[in-house]
XYZ file of C-alpha atoms in Angstrom:
451
model
C 107.934 69.598 96.489
C 104.445 70.106 95.217
C 105.268 73.735 94.412
C 108.342 72.661 92.411
C 106.467 70.015 90.450
C 103.536 72.665 89.683
C 106.417 74.730 88.119
C 108.068 71.917 86.279
C 104.633 70.399 84.727
C 103.372 73.959 84.004
C 100.023 73.052 85.350
C 98.206 73.175 88.507
C 98.301 69.432 89.096
C 96.587 67.707 92.206
C 98.142 64.746 94.174
C 97.579 62.426 91.444
C 100.452 63.731 89.422
C 102.814 63.333 92.280
C 102.775 59.581 92.309
C 106.357 58.453 92.718
C 107.472 61.993 93.613
C 110.725 62.341 95.656
C 111.645 58.751 94.087
C 113.643 57.363 91.406
C 111.624 56.626 88.288
C 109.002 53.992 89.172
C 109.569 50.181 88.389
C 107.005 48.236 86.077
C 104.506 46.077 87.974
C 104.324 42.468 87.165
C 101.222 43.357 85.209
C 103.590 44.720 82.487
C 104.545 41.218 81.543
C 103.501 39.994 77.960
C 99.836 38.993 77.891
C 98.991 39.837 81.522
C 96.481 42.211 82.612
C 96.722 44.676 85.741
C 93.013 43.874 86.776
C 90.594 40.870 86.990
C 89.364 39.799 83.668
C 86.283 41.228 82.349
C 83.051 39.785 82.720
C 81.778 37.191 80.111
C 81.019 39.113 77.147
C 82.767 42.161 77.968
C 85.854 43.594 76.350
C 89.048 45.122 77.772
C 88.630 48.920 77.070
C 91.851 50.683 76.447
C 92.202 54.560 75.993
C 94.581 55.624 73.569
C 95.593 59.293 73.409
C 97.712 61.160 70.306
C 97.744 63.913 68.097
C 98.386 64.379 64.445
C 96.837 65.966 61.167
C 94.283 64.048 59.240
C 96.774 61.733 57.455
C 98.267 60.578 60.600
C 94.905 59.995 62.591
C 93.541 58.146 59.537
C 96.799 55.852 59.487
C 96.507 55.197 63.293
C 92.950 54.344 63.101
C 93.587 51.897 60.468
C 96.510 50.354 62.581
C 94.105 50.336 65.552
C 91.350 48.390 63.481
C 94.144 45.936 62.621
C 95.175 45.565 66.386
C 91.192 45.209 67.306
C 91.012 42.423 64.464
C 94.079 40.616 66.064
C 92.840 41.072 69.569
C 89.093 40.758 69.370
C 88.587 40.794 73.316
C 89.937 44.280 73.425
C 88.460 47.562 72.218
C 90.379 50.981 71.707
C 88.973 54.530 72.450
C 91.037 56.834 70.398
C 91.280 60.301 71.532
C 92.961 63.009 69.381
C 94.191 65.991 70.868
C 95.870 69.077 69.045
C 99.691 69.001 69.803
C 99.954 72.077 71.187
C 97.284 71.166 74.010
C 98.577 67.635 74.289
C 100.861 68.217 77.355
C 98.328 70.128 79.507
C 95.388 67.639 78.657
C 97.395 64.788 79.632
C 98.486 66.606 83.132
C 95.083 67.313 83.595
C 93.956 63.873 82.970
C 96.602 62.505 85.311
C 95.532 64.921 88.119
C 92.104 63.709 87.582
C 92.925 60.078 87.825
C 91.926 59.398 84.402
C 95.321 58.948 82.681
C 95.105 57.216 79.247
C 96.226 53.688 78.894
C 98.395 54.510 76.178
C 99.463 57.830 75.015
C 101.971 59.772 72.987
C 104.974 61.011 74.840
C 107.426 63.489 73.347
C 111.061 62.741 73.979
C 111.285 66.033 75.687
C 108.838 65.000 78.064
C 110.387 61.647 79.213
C 112.369 62.874 82.070
C 109.593 64.839 83.908
C 107.013 62.061 83.354
C 109.257 59.410 84.479
C 110.464 61.397 87.360
C 106.865 61.822 88.755
C 106.036 58.183 88.365
C 103.679 58.622 85.338
C 105.331 56.312 83.019
C 105.382 52.599 83.125
C 108.614 50.831 83.008
C 108.393 48.654 80.021
C 111.741 47.144 80.065
C 110.745 43.619 81.042
C 108.039 43.735 78.443
C 110.568 44.563 75.601
C 112.847 41.806 76.596
C 110.092 39.443 76.428
C 107.048 39.582 74.398
C 105.114 38.099 71.726
C 104.928 41.095 69.011
C 108.647 42.138 68.177
C 112.228 41.270 68.467
C 114.279 43.890 69.997
C 117.292 43.131 67.881
C 115.305 44.156 64.786
C 114.513 47.604 65.926
C 116.944 50.586 65.359
C 118.628 50.677 68.646
C 118.660 54.557 68.847
C 114.844 54.269 68.659
C 114.839 52.094 71.942
C 117.758 53.962 73.797
C 116.342 57.349 73.623
C 113.280 56.291 75.886
C 115.771 54.948 78.496
C 116.058 56.909 81.446
C 118.241 56.095 84.753
C 117.077 58.969 86.868
C 120.111 61.075 85.592
C 120.126 61.050 81.872
C 118.471 59.652 78.775
C 120.210 56.849 76.962
C 120.611 54.352 79.838
C 118.377 52.571 82.523
C 114.807 51.479 82.110
C 112.752 51.963 78.911
C 109.706 54.051 79.439
C 108.249 54.398 75.857
C 108.272 52.594 72.501
C 108.862 54.575 69.242
C 105.532 55.339 67.583
C 107.575 56.215 64.680
C 111.300 57.209 63.810
C 111.853 60.318 61.760
C 115.030 60.672 59.695
C 116.208 64.089 58.525
C 117.836 64.140 55.082
C 118.628 66.633 52.170
C 115.860 66.674 49.421
C 117.066 68.045 46.104
C 115.211 69.153 42.974
C 116.747 66.479 40.259
C 115.389 68.706 37.401
C 117.080 72.026 38.761
C 120.392 69.741 39.386
C 120.375 68.493 35.675
C 119.687 72.115 34.206
C 122.637 73.542 36.358
C 124.917 70.733 35.308
C 125.280 69.498 39.109
C 126.194 65.799 39.899
C 124.647 64.988 43.217
C 126.868 63.182 45.800
C 126.914 59.540 46.399
C 127.644 57.462 49.568
C 131.204 56.605 48.244
C 131.778 60.222 47.272
C 130.094 62.314 49.640
C 129.955 66.143 49.368
C 131.800 68.363 52.012
C 130.344 71.843 53.329
C 132.244 73.448 50.286
C 130.817 71.200 47.573
C 127.051 71.947 49.013
C 127.705 75.729 49.215
C 128.952 75.853 45.514
C 125.847 73.880 44.312
C 123.641 76.299 46.166
C 125.225 79.374 44.670
C 124.988 77.772 41.032
C 121.587 76.817 41.699
C 120.438 80.467 42.589
C 119.036 82.307 39.621
C 116.379 84.703 39.446
C 113.351 83.320 41.635
C 114.965 80.040 42.247
C 116.965 79.931 45.593
C 119.635 77.046 45.733
C 118.999 75.936 49.365
C 116.676 76.635 52.600
C 118.504 77.334 55.665
C 121.013 74.413 56.344
C 120.598 72.361 59.240
C 122.558 73.721 62.289
C 122.691 70.505 64.045
C 124.361 68.911 61.096
C 126.915 71.722 60.637
C 127.831 71.814 64.518
C 128.075 68.280 65.075
C 129.739 67.303 62.019
C 132.477 69.962 62.740
C 133.058 68.403 66.270
C 131.031 70.843 68.460
C 127.952 70.863 70.552
C 125.857 73.305 72.331
C 126.658 72.051 75.651
C 129.567 70.022 77.099
C 129.698 66.153 77.481
C 128.111 66.585 80.966
C 125.297 68.709 79.700
C 126.146 71.139 82.415
C 128.009 74.124 80.816
C 127.432 75.857 77.510
C 130.061 74.946 74.980
C 128.911 77.196 71.914
C 131.462 79.866 72.260
C 133.971 77.118 70.979
C 135.353 78.341 67.768
C 134.356 74.897 66.218
C 130.796 75.914 67.032
C 131.022 79.408 65.835
C 132.563 78.390 62.557
C 129.587 75.889 61.720
C 126.989 78.682 62.476
C 129.053 81.544 60.454
C 128.697 78.785 57.517
C 125.090 78.299 57.902
C 124.413 82.152 58.129
C 126.753 82.877 55.052
C 124.593 80.779 52.627
C 121.717 83.593 53.313
C 123.593 86.733 54.367
C 126.693 86.376 52.163
C 126.086 84.037 49.584
C 122.234 85.014 49.113
C 121.741 81.471 48.019
C 118.987 81.029 50.668
C 115.662 82.983 51.174
C 115.971 86.102 53.585
C 113.987 85.887 56.879
C 111.302 88.350 55.461
C 111.005 86.083 52.243
C 110.832 82.870 54.555
C 107.991 84.601 56.588
C 106.129 85.210 53.598
C 106.692 81.810 51.796
C 108.155 79.034 53.551
C 111.409 77.210 52.084
C 109.312 73.823 52.265
C 106.537 75.379 50.224
C 109.022 77.099 47.789
C 110.529 73.597 47.352
C 107.369 72.133 46.446
C 106.654 74.836 44.045
C 109.972 74.033 42.182
C 111.762 77.127 43.288
C 114.251 75.850 45.689
C 117.071 73.250 44.890
C 117.804 71.688 48.287
C 116.107 71.630 51.767
C 116.560 69.516 54.894
C 113.372 67.470 55.167
C 112.071 64.750 57.379
C 110.933 61.490 56.420
C 107.468 62.188 57.468
C 107.301 64.682 54.388
C 107.259 61.615 52.171
C 103.640 61.707 51.245
C 103.731 65.394 50.233
C 106.808 65.067 48.315
C 104.957 62.119 46.189
C 102.769 65.113 44.942
C 105.907 66.987 43.454
C 105.419 67.764 39.562
C 109.153 67.413 39.225
C 111.816 64.700 39.822
C 113.472 64.457 43.327
C 115.608 62.504 45.647
C 117.458 62.758 49.064
C 120.912 62.601 49.936
C 123.166 62.285 53.015
C 124.133 65.675 54.752
C 127.624 66.806 53.792
C 130.740 66.027 55.808
C 132.757 68.868 57.567
C 135.654 69.825 55.592
C 137.673 70.027 58.926
C 136.668 66.408 60.323
C 135.272 64.394 57.510
C 132.399 63.588 59.617
C 128.661 64.159 59.119
C 125.811 64.049 61.581
C 122.294 65.348 61.886
C 119.364 64.773 64.323
C 116.854 61.926 64.084
C 113.404 62.310 65.875
C 110.605 60.316 67.547
C 107.665 60.437 69.570
C 106.945 57.753 72.035
C 104.233 55.467 72.728
C 104.045 55.271 76.659
C 101.878 53.204 79.245
C 100.159 54.529 82.275
C 101.349 52.855 85.507
C 97.765 52.940 86.639
C 96.306 51.176 84.039
C 93.919 48.583 84.936
C 94.939 46.579 81.706
C 98.683 47.078 81.760
C 99.422 43.848 79.752
C 96.743 44.783 76.787
C 97.976 48.486 76.908
C 101.635 47.560 76.441
C 100.644 45.031 73.500
C 98.733 48.123 71.954
C 101.804 50.123 72.108
C 103.888 47.707 70.845
C 101.547 46.639 67.973
C 101.361 50.418 66.888
C 105.220 50.614 66.999
C 106.407 47.303 65.444
C 103.614 45.140 63.980
C 104.328 44.360 60.313
C 101.117 45.174 59.161
C 100.801 48.205 61.042
C 104.341 49.406 59.668
C 103.351 48.690 56.306
C 100.144 50.660 56.710
C 102.398 53.473 57.770
C 105.175 53.411 55.345
C 102.984 52.832 52.347
C 101.017 56.003 53.217
C 104.210 57.903 53.323
C 103.782 58.789 57.236
C 107.360 57.136 58.316
C 110.159 54.766 57.848
C 109.669 51.405 59.298
C 110.774 50.655 62.769
C 111.711 47.125 61.704
C 115.008 47.226 60.289
C 114.553 43.968 57.932
C 111.250 45.786 56.546
C 113.372 48.799 56.189
C 116.009 47.427 54.080
C 113.671 45.129 52.374
C 110.054 45.981 51.151
C 110.475 49.630 51.893
C 113.798 50.094 49.906
C 112.124 48.080 47.208
C 109.199 50.226 46.999
C 108.607 51.931 43.689
C 107.619 55.275 45.136
C 110.396 57.840 46.114
C 112.859 58.440 47.523
C 114.897 56.425 44.948
C 117.760 56.722 47.374
C 116.166 55.428 50.545
C 119.437 55.054 51.975
C 119.649 58.730 52.330
C 116.799 58.264 55.273
C 117.989 55.040 56.646
C 121.685 56.079 56.845
C 120.522 58.585 59.496
C 118.882 55.995 61.511
C 121.584 53.221 61.181
C 124.678 55.348 61.239
C 124.955 59.321 62.018
C 121.838 60.289 63.408
C 121.685 61.959 67.020
C 119.125 62.786 69.371
C 118.904 66.659 69.798
C 120.876 68.196 72.520
C 118.033 69.926 74.081
C 115.961 66.684 74.225
C 118.769 65.213 76.686
C 118.146 67.967 79.126
C 115.382 68.205 81.692
C 113.740 71.265 80.239
C 114.188 73.209 77.020
C 114.105 76.812 78.162
C 117.875 77.311 77.589
C 117.520 76.271 73.880
C 114.611 78.561 73.295
C 116.897 81.337 74.771
C 119.718 80.436 72.476
C 117.541 80.650 69.347
C 115.693 83.831 70.384
C 117.549 86.150 68.562
C 119.807 83.893 66.220
C 118.158 85.512 63.013
C 120.734 88.452 63.679
C 123.549 86.079 62.599
C 121.485 84.724 59.680
C 120.537 88.198 58.502
C 124.414 89.351 59.027
C 123.762 91.833 61.619
C 125.959 89.939 64.104
C 128.897 87.490 63.798
C 128.255 84.106 64.948
C 131.111 84.731 67.628
C 129.402 87.796 68.705
C 125.977 86.253 69.166
C 127.449 83.225 71.055
C 129.319 85.188 73.408
C 126.332 87.471 74.260
C 124.078 84.522 74.915
C 126.418 82.345 77.146
C 125.502 84.056 80.507
C 121.723 83.844 79.962
C 121.759 80.511 78.410
C 123.905 78.996 81.326
C 121.455 80.600 83.840
C 118.477 78.491 82.410
C 120.407 75.643 82.134
C 121.420 75.707 85.658
C 117.717 76.051 86.712
C 116.919 72.898 84.405
C 119.649 70.930 86.181
C 118.386 72.226 89.732
C 114.841 70.867 88.680
C 116.035 67.466 87.750
C 118.024 67.216 90.801
C 114.941 68.375 93.077
C 112.889 65.371 91.607
C 115.669 62.711 91.901
C 115.926 63.418 95.779
């Protein structure tokens, strides 16, 4: 079992990481109750010390430091040590700290890691805290943002809660209103949405000289809105050879290789579609709500819209993202650690700090539909983000499997389709067997830890 865990966690971990090995995900100790502490109270005059570890660019670090300062002002008996680790090194750093018996009290936990860390007993079950705490009302939180951190030992979405969302990220279509006006294009509305054909027509019309109509269209949006997915409902078999899937993939590819409305792969490598949009040389692009602060610096008028519906189904879909705030089950101050995680995730002042700096959409629904929607900074159509969270956003398929190696394999040669060297059907047929083999390994690894 230790050998299996070493492979799963991609590091040479000691016995500390095996806490809970061979068991169902560990339950929260009583110390996770609101206001409780997992250790005896500090001596008179001493403060409770918490280690908090995250990643982020300078703007995110500054925002979280401001929120930590707010937490320490409200909880003067607690001091927080903020550790920042590059995102690419974070998982390995966390594993090494667990192995050394020095796991942070509160730490970022990508949704892709929830299953492996819960299965090895390294995440505190926060369910009782969520249901009874003094910081937030769970009914005022986007349901998806809580449910994606549930894990019952078999699948995400049900069971105990192992993290709180540090943010919620909606993925919408941003468009250059100046280019739309010049081309005589009327953007869609919620009552009159676009379908794929409308989007394609606009992208072609916007393409002119050194201006492209669109960046690469979201494959998730196209596939899911067309009633398809990468895997079957049980997440045990590949499903991307389905004609509904290949139709969606071919639509995305044709925007580049047939319509020439999106930059080529070579052009994308030299200047990303995001940078091209920021320079006013691209009409439409899928963009996350985390880019809001950047968009405020645009020298042209812009807004966001919902993703188009499939002409076959009339449905729309896209992914939404989140990184979690998890608590160590070995924390000596579990109650204070839960309070810190909840404060950073849901405190009104902290959320106001985050959205007013363009970092995120509020995790609090009443704030999102209230003061955030009334904010005079863009986007004007804030429902373009909020509709994803409230209505048609979905957790990425690869995040629902124990590891993502099969996903990397599927995408390893997909530029051949985007560049017109293979049809979508040819590519998907060729990838079915190798992807299935990696998916089978992922399932075996998950089963090995659930015994």
